[in-house]
Amino acid sequence: MSLIVAENIQKDYKTGEVTVRALKALSFEIEPASFVSFVGPSGSGKTTLLNLIGCLDKPTDGKLKVADTDVLHLDRKQSASFRGSNIGFIFQDFNLLPVLTVYENIEYPLLMVQSVPASEREKRVTALLEAVGMIEQKDKYPDQISGGQKQRVAIARALVTNPKLVLADEPTANLDHKTAYMVIELMKKMRDEFRTTFIFSTHDQKIVGEAEILYTLEDGELTGRQVRGGKGNG
Ligand code: ADP
Ligand code: MG
């Protein structure tokens, strides 16, 4: 059973008289526990597509199922609840809350989107701090750690709700090449450990080789699909 099924999804943005077709009839399927990248230059539609998969926005046309749910027909509240239990997000600029410690940033989604008892919260946060190698920095604040460490924290935060899917929109854009590579490797390790599907977007040709399934986006169209071994062949 596929985790994501997209059939001819299209996205138009209307601004005044002008309509921009950001995505043109995209069809693809993504299997559970896969490690997928959408690659394309700026303006090719990467963010638009991840926003649709992440139920932050809706296609103008087409069919989209995520985790067996037809996400087109969810209202705002249902979308929020669906995201809270199924999807984790990682951002280009990390989006950590500056007034919270590393530990508290990771714990935050458990307080906001899921009501998880305190003992279980501590167990999950501690396990993830260990998994991403940040246990010794747990009491530090975001401005006391490096960019690569911030993205490690963001990966842990994305996984703390046990989502089926983690979406990362250009997660390495603000990192140097070596750190970028380490962040992608960590995401892959987390996929192996938790069997969570990871989908990341990038325009960086140097890290696309790390994806197991690589989709190329050009001007709103899917122009290529490469499978590079590993598991999952959606
Ligand atoms: P990428 O993330 O690959 O840089 P985007 O998904 O942000 O690409 O953008 C794809 C296309 O859609 C671009 O032409 C962009 O200008 C347009 N676009 C994106 N968001 C909006 C919006 N909110 N309103 C109008 N046009 C948009
Ligand atoms: Mg973008």
mmCIF file of C-alpha atoms and ligand atoms in Angstrom:
data_model
loop_
_atom_site.group_PDB
_atom_site.id
_atom_site.type_symbol
_atom_site.label_atom_id
_atom_site.label_comp_id
_atom_site.label_asym_id
_atom_site.label_seq_id
_atom_site.Cartn_x
_atom_site.Cartn_y
_atom_site.Cartn_z
ATOM 1 C CA MET A 1 0.000 0.000 0.000
ATOM 2 C CA SER A 2 1.443 3.339 -1.046
ATOM 3 C CA LEU A 3 1.827 6.068 1.547
ATOM 4 C CA ILE A 4 1.221 8.806 -1.021
ATOM 5 C CA VAL A 5 -0.757 8.559 -4.240
ATOM 6 C CA ALA A 6 -0.863 11.643 -6.449
ATOM 7 C CA GLU A 7 -2.899 11.564 -9.656
ATOM 8 C CA ASN A 8 -2.628 14.471 -12.071
ATOM 9 C CA ILE A 9 -2.304 17.034 -9.333
ATOM 10 C CA GLN A 10 -2.249 20.588 -10.509
ATOM 11 C CA LYS A 11 -1.780 23.832 -8.629
ATOM 12 C CA ASP A 12 -2.711 27.280 -9.898
ATOM 13 C CA TYR A 13 -1.984 30.489 -8.028
ATOM 14 C CA LYS A 14 -4.246 33.370 -8.917
ATOM 15 C CA THR A 15 -3.040 36.876 -8.296
ATOM 16 C CA GLY A 16 -5.422 39.412 -9.743
ATOM 17 C CA GLU A 17 -5.803 38.718 -13.465
ATOM 18 C CA VAL A 18 -2.769 36.481 -13.642
ATOM 19 C CA THR A 19 -2.795 32.741 -13.045
ATOM 20 C CA VAL A 20 0.468 30.917 -12.480
ATOM 21 C CA ARG A 21 0.350 27.180 -13.031
ATOM 22 C CA ALA A 22 2.913 26.076 -10.445
ATOM 23 C CA LEU A 23 2.308 22.328 -10.876
ATOM 24 C CA LYS A 24 1.161 20.613 -14.061
ATOM 25 C CA ALA A 25 -0.553 17.225 -13.796
ATOM 26 C CA LEU A 26 1.885 15.437 -11.504
ATOM 27 C CA SER A 27 1.387 11.739 -10.868
ATOM 28 C CA PHE A 28 3.500 9.587 -8.562
ATOM 29 C CA GLU A 29 3.341 7.096 -5.720
ATOM 30 C CA ILE A 30 5.585 6.945 -2.692
ATOM 31 C CA GLU A 31 5.949 3.817 -0.597
ATOM 32 C CA PRO A 32 6.274 3.665 3.200
ATOM 33 C CA ALA A 33 9.822 3.970 4.613
ATOM 34 C CA SER A 34 11.262 5.409 1.419
ATOM 35 C CA PHE A 35 13.875 8.151 1.122
ATOM 36 C CA VAL A 36 12.807 10.480 -1.629
ATOM 37 C CA SER A 37 14.017 13.758 -3.040
ATOM 38 C CA PHE A 38 12.378 16.298 -5.349
ATOM 39 C CA VAL A 39 15.091 18.203 -7.133
ATOM 40 C CA GLY A 40 14.741 21.285 -9.260
ATOM 41 C CA PRO A 41 15.837 24.886 -9.643
ATOM 42 C CA SER A 42 14.249 27.777 -7.811
ATOM 43 C CA GLY A 43 10.664 28.312 -8.993
ATOM 44 C CA SER A 44 10.229 24.730 -10.272
ATOM 45 C CA GLY A 45 7.450 23.984 -7.760
ATOM 46 C CA LYS A 46 9.216 22.158 -4.914
ATOM 47 C CA THR A 47 7.692 24.151 -2.061
ATOM 48 C CA THR A 48 4.260 24.110 -3.701
ATOM 49 C CA LEU A 49 4.404 20.322 -3.999
ATOM 50 C CA LEU A 50 5.610 19.739 -0.426
ATOM 51 C CA ASN A 51 2.859 22.060 0.830
ATOM 52 C CA LEU A 52 0.274 19.925 -0.956
ATOM 53 C CA ILE A 53 1.701 16.650 0.375
ATOM 54 C CA GLY A 54 1.900 18.232 3.843
ATOM 55 C CA CYS A 55 -1.763 19.311 3.697
ATOM 56 C CA LEU A 56 -0.821 22.963 4.138
ATOM 57 C CA ASP A 57 -2.495 23.769 0.828
ATOM 58 C CA LYS A 58 -4.767 21.987 -1.653
ATOM 59 C CA PRO A 59 -4.374 21.117 -5.326
ATOM 60 C CA THR A 60 -6.521 23.015 -7.805
ATOM 61 C CA ASP A 61 -7.191 19.749 -9.609
ATOM 62 C CA GLY A 62 -6.335 16.057 -9.379
ATOM 63 C CA LYS A 63 -6.397 13.429 -6.647
ATOM 64 C CA LEU A 64 -4.131 13.199 -3.631
ATOM 65 C CA LYS A 65 -4.120 10.532 -0.960
ATOM 66 C CA VAL A 66 -1.749 10.601 2.005
ATOM 67 C CA ALA A 67 -1.757 7.720 4.484
ATOM 68 C CA ASP A 68 -4.995 6.413 2.985
ATOM 69 C CA THR A 69 -6.739 9.724 3.494
ATOM 70 C CA ASP A 70 -8.196 11.741 0.650
ATOM 71 C CA VAL A 71 -6.684 15.037 1.762
ATOM 72 C CA LEU A 72 -8.620 17.152 -0.745
ATOM 73 C CA HIS A 73 -11.745 16.978 1.304
ATOM 74 C CA LEU A 74 -10.333 17.802 4.709
ATOM 75 C CA ASP A 75 -11.394 21.151 6.154
ATOM 76 C CA ARG A 76 -8.880 23.387 7.993
ATOM 77 C CA LYS A 77 -9.369 21.757 11.351
ATOM 78 C CA GLN A 78 -9.241 18.236 9.943
ATOM 79 C CA SER A 79 -6.064 19.097 8.001
ATOM 80 C CA ALA A 80 -4.395 20.388 11.161
ATOM 81 C CA SER A 81 -5.325 17.287 13.074
ATOM 82 C CA PHE A 82 -4.194 15.063 10.190
ATOM 83 C CA ARG A 83 -0.804 16.821 10.090
ATOM 84 C CA GLY A 84 -0.434 16.554 13.856
ATOM 85 C CA SER A 85 -0.738 12.801 13.836
ATOM 86 C CA ASN A 86 0.866 11.906 10.494
ATOM 87 C CA ILE A 87 3.414 14.446 9.338
ATOM 88 C CA GLY A 88 6.594 16.031 10.696
ATOM 89 C CA PHE A 89 8.173 19.125 9.125
ATOM 90 C CA ILE A 90 11.791 20.258 8.760
ATOM 91 C CA PHE A 91 12.546 23.744 7.430
ATOM 92 C CA GLN A 92 15.389 25.453 5.642
ATOM 93 C CA ASP A 93 15.837 27.981 8.461
ATOM 94 C CA PHE A 94 15.374 25.384 11.231
ATOM 95 C CA ASN A 95 12.417 27.226 12.882
ATOM 96 C CA LEU A 96 13.491 26.450 16.431
ATOM 97 C CA LEU A 97 11.916 28.555 19.155
ATOM 98 C CA PRO A 98 14.693 30.731 20.591
ATOM 99 C CA VAL A 99 13.239 30.879 24.120
ATOM 100 C CA LEU A 100 13.092 27.100 24.458
ATOM 101 C CA THR A 101 16.039 24.785 25.115
ATOM 102 C CA VAL A 102 17.006 21.986 22.731
ATOM 103 C CA TYR A 103 15.060 19.557 24.929
ATOM 104 C CA GLU A 104 11.994 21.810 25.056
ATOM 105 C CA ASN A 105 12.024 22.426 21.309
ATOM 106 C CA ILE A 106 11.857 18.688 20.673
ATOM 107 C CA GLU A 107 9.134 18.224 23.289
ATOM 108 C CA TYR A 108 7.039 21.108 21.959
ATOM 109 C CA PRO A 109 4.933 19.221 19.331
ATOM 110 C CA LEU A 110 3.939 16.707 21.989
ATOM 111 C CA LEU A 111 2.479 19.528 24.063
ATOM 112 C CA MET A 112 0.884 21.344 21.135
ATOM 113 C CA VAL A 113 -0.496 18.737 18.796
ATOM 114 C CA GLN A 114 -0.739 15.536 20.777
ATOM 115 C CA SER A 115 -1.570 15.055 24.416
ATOM 116 C CA VAL A 116 1.089 12.659 25.584
ATOM 117 C CA PRO A 117 1.644 11.960 29.321
ATOM 118 C CA ALA A 118 4.773 13.470 30.917
ATOM 119 C CA SER A 119 6.610 10.180 31.448
ATOM 120 C CA GLU A 120 6.080 9.133 27.832
ATOM 121 C CA ARG A 121 7.178 12.592 26.641
ATOM 122 C CA GLU A 122 10.425 12.318 28.563
ATOM 123 C CA LYS A 123 11.061 8.848 27.162
ATOM 124 C CA ARG A 124 10.496 9.925 23.560
ATOM 125 C CA VAL A 125 12.451 13.183 23.773
ATOM 126 C CA THR A 126 15.416 11.500 25.469
ATOM 127 C CA ALA A 127 15.486 8.670 22.928
ATOM 128 C CA LEU A 128 15.503 11.176 20.064
ATOM 129 C CA LEU A 129 18.177 13.340 21.697
ATOM 130 C CA GLU A 130 20.317 10.192 21.810
ATOM 131 C CA ALA A 131 19.433 9.191 18.251
ATOM 132 C CA VAL A 132 20.445 12.547 16.758
ATOM 133 C CA GLY A 133 23.532 12.888 18.987
ATOM 134 C CA MET A 134 22.358 15.964 20.895
ATOM 135 C CA ILE A 135 21.914 14.633 24.451
ATOM 136 C CA GLU A 136 24.843 16.660 25.788
ATOM 137 C CA GLN A 137 23.409 19.877 24.353
ATOM 138 C CA LYS A 138 19.892 19.313 25.650
ATOM 139 C CA ASP A 139 19.871 22.326 27.969
ATOM 140 C CA LYS A 140 21.380 24.741 25.466
ATOM 141 C CA TYR A 141 19.373 27.354 23.574
ATOM 142 C CA PRO A 142 19.286 27.512 19.746
ATOM 143 C CA ASP A 143 21.662 30.492 19.624
ATOM 144 C CA GLN A 144 24.282 28.432 21.493
ATOM 145 C CA ILE A 145 24.508 25.646 18.887
ATOM 146 C CA SER A 146 25.681 25.447 15.255
ATOM 147 C CA GLY A 147 23.493 25.311 12.141
ATOM 148 C CA GLY A 148 24.103 21.590 11.694
ATOM 149 C CA GLN A 149 23.175 20.978 15.333
ATOM 150 C CA LYS A 150 20.007 23.056 14.910
ATOM 151 C CA GLN A 151 18.965 20.862 12.010
ATOM 152 C CA ARG A 152 19.629 17.753 14.156
ATOM 153 C CA VAL A 153 17.258 19.175 16.746
ATOM 154 C CA ALA A 154 14.708 19.941 14.019
ATOM 155 C CA ILE A 155 14.931 16.329 12.778
ATOM 156 C CA ALA A 156 14.271 15.069 16.313
ATOM 157 C CA ARG A 157 11.372 17.489 16.689
ATOM 158 C CA ALA A 158 9.860 16.310 13.389
ATOM 159 C CA LEU A 159 9.994 12.686 14.592
ATOM 160 C CA VAL A 160 8.756 13.123 18.153
ATOM 161 C CA THR A 161 5.084 12.612 17.258
ATOM 162 C CA ASN A 162 5.919 9.301 15.525
ATOM 163 C CA PRO A 163 4.735 10.540 12.117
ATOM 164 C CA LYS A 164 4.444 8.293 9.063
ATOM 165 C CA LEU A 165 6.033 10.991 6.949
ATOM 166 C CA VAL A 166 8.627 13.740 7.393
ATOM 167 C CA LEU A 167 8.764 16.576 4.853
ATOM 168 C CA ALA A 168 11.882 18.701 4.577
ATOM 169 C CA ASP A 169 11.856 21.718 2.247
ATOM 170 C CA GLU A 170 15.475 22.474 1.296
ATOM 171 C CA PRO A 171 16.707 21.361 4.729
ATOM 172 C CA THR A 172 20.358 21.909 3.836
ATOM 173 C CA ALA A 173 20.115 25.258 2.036
ATOM 174 C CA ASN A 174 21.655 27.132 4.975
ATOM 175 C CA LEU A 175 24.425 24.617 5.637
ATOM 176 C CA ASP A 176 27.893 24.119 4.204
ATOM 177 C CA HIS A 177 28.413 21.061 2.033
ATOM 178 C CA LYS A 178 29.916 18.783 4.681
ATOM 179 C CA THR A 179 27.218 19.618 7.230
ATOM 180 C CA ALA A 180 24.522 19.278 4.549
ATOM 181 C CA TYR A 181 25.757 15.798 3.763
ATOM 182 C CA MET A 182 25.737 14.857 7.467
ATOM 183 C CA VAL A 183 22.168 16.115 7.889
ATOM 184 C CA ILE A 184 20.949 14.019 4.939
ATOM 185 C CA GLU A 185 22.824 10.987 6.318
ATOM 186 C CA LEU A 186 21.144 11.525 9.687
ATOM 187 C CA MET A 187 17.715 11.683 8.041
ATOM 188 C CA LYS A 188 18.493 8.400 6.296
ATOM 189 C CA LYS A 189 19.600 6.816 9.563
ATOM 190 C CA MET A 190 16.338 7.945 11.177
ATOM 191 C CA ARG A 191 14.414 6.425 8.278
ATOM 192 C CA ASP A 192 16.224 3.134 8.877
ATOM 193 C CA GLU A 193 15.533 3.276 12.602
ATOM 194 C CA PHE A 194 11.910 4.464 12.654
ATOM 195 C CA ARG A 195 10.745 3.373 9.148
ATOM 196 C CA THR A 196 9.459 6.894 8.613
ATOM 197 C CA THR A 197 9.237 8.080 5.011
ATOM 198 C CA PHE A 198 11.418 11.122 4.349
ATOM 199 C CA ILE A 199 10.805 13.464 1.452
ATOM 200 C CA PHE A 200 13.201 16.349 0.986
ATOM 201 C CA SER A 201 13.517 18.987 -1.677
ATOM 202 C CA THR A 202 16.755 20.530 -2.825
ATOM 203 C CA HIS A 203 18.372 22.360 -5.690
ATOM 204 C CA ASP A 204 21.807 21.231 -4.547
ATOM 205 C CA GLN A 205 23.189 18.696 -7.034
ATOM 206 C CA LYS A 206 25.850 17.677 -4.521
ATOM 207 C CA ILE A 207 23.429 16.051 -2.095
ATOM 208 C CA VAL A 208 20.855 14.588 -4.501
ATOM 209 C CA GLY A 209 22.989 11.460 -4.777
ATOM 210 C CA GLU A 210 21.928 10.607 -1.223
ATOM 211 C CA ALA A 211 18.280 10.124 -2.217
ATOM 212 C CA GLU A 212 17.124 6.595 -3.001
ATOM 213 C CA ILE A 213 14.348 7.832 -5.244
ATOM 214 C CA LEU A 214 14.987 11.032 -7.078
ATOM 215 C CA TYR A 215 12.313 13.048 -8.882
ATOM 216 C CA THR A 216 13.283 15.942 -11.100
ATOM 217 C CA LEU A 217 10.976 18.959 -11.246
ATOM 218 C CA GLU A 218 11.238 21.482 -14.044
ATOM 219 C CA ASP A 219 8.848 24.353 -14.438
ATOM 220 C CA GLY A 220 6.077 22.552 -12.556
ATOM 221 C CA GLU A 221 6.479 19.244 -14.368
ATOM 222 C CA LEU A 222 7.980 15.950 -13.275
ATOM 223 C CA THR A 223 10.636 15.294 -15.872
ATOM 224 C CA GLY A 224 12.546 12.418 -14.351
ATOM 225 C CA ARG A 225 12.514 9.623 -11.830
ATOM 226 C CA GLN A 226 15.595 7.694 -10.818
ATOM 227 C CA VAL A 227 15.847 4.808 -8.390
ATOM 228 C CA ARG A 228 19.220 4.478 -6.756
ATOM 229 C CA GLY A 229 18.861 1.296 -4.766
ATOM 230 C CA GLY A 230 18.014 1.140 -1.077
ATOM 231 C CA LYS A 231 14.518 0.227 -0.066
ATOM 232 C CA GLY A 232 11.209 1.385 -1.446
ATOM 233 C CA ASN A 233 10.494 1.557 -5.117
ATOM 234 C CA GLY A 234 7.373 3.728 -5.199
HETATM 235 P P1 ADP B 1 10.456 26.293 -5.562
HETATM 236 O O1 ADP B 1 10.142 25.925 -4.156
HETATM 237 O O2 ADP B 1 10.936 25.155 -6.402
HETATM 238 O O3 ADP B 1 11.398 27.456 -5.643
HETATM 239 P P2 ADP B 1 7.721 27.301 -5.630
HETATM 240 O O4 ADP B 1 6.836 26.140 -5.350
HETATM 241 O O5 ADP B 1 7.978 28.231 -4.512
HETATM 242 O O6 ADP B 1 9.092 26.777 -6.274
HETATM 243 O O7 ADP B 1 7.106 28.159 -6.826
HETATM 244 C C1 ADP B 1 6.644 27.587 -8.032
HETATM 245 C C2 ADP B 1 5.975 28.665 -8.880
HETATM 246 O O8 ADP B 1 4.793 29.135 -8.260
HETATM 247 C C3 ADP B 1 6.844 29.895 -9.094
HETATM 248 O O9 ADP B 1 6.578 30.391 -10.375
HETATM 249 C C4 ADP B 1 6.343 30.842 -8.027
HETATM 250 O O10 ADP B 1 6.560 32.182 -8.418
HETATM 251 C C5 ADP B 1 4.880 30.521 -7.965
HETATM 252 N N1 ADP B 1 4.304 30.740 -6.615
HETATM 253 C C6 ADP B 1 4.666 30.112 -5.479
HETATM 254 N N2 ADP B 1 3.912 30.511 -4.441
HETATM 255 C C7 ADP B 1 3.044 31.424 -4.938
HETATM 256 C C8 ADP B 1 1.985 32.225 -4.357
HETATM 257 N N3 ADP B 1 1.674 32.115 -3.063
HETATM 258 N N4 ADP B 1 1.325 33.063 -5.174
HETATM 259 C C9 ADP B 1 1.621 33.161 -6.501
HETATM 260 N N5 ADP B 1 2.586 32.452 -7.098
HETATM 261 C C10 ADP B 1 3.293 31.586 -6.341
HETATM 262 MG MG MG B 2 10.959 26.535 -2.365
#
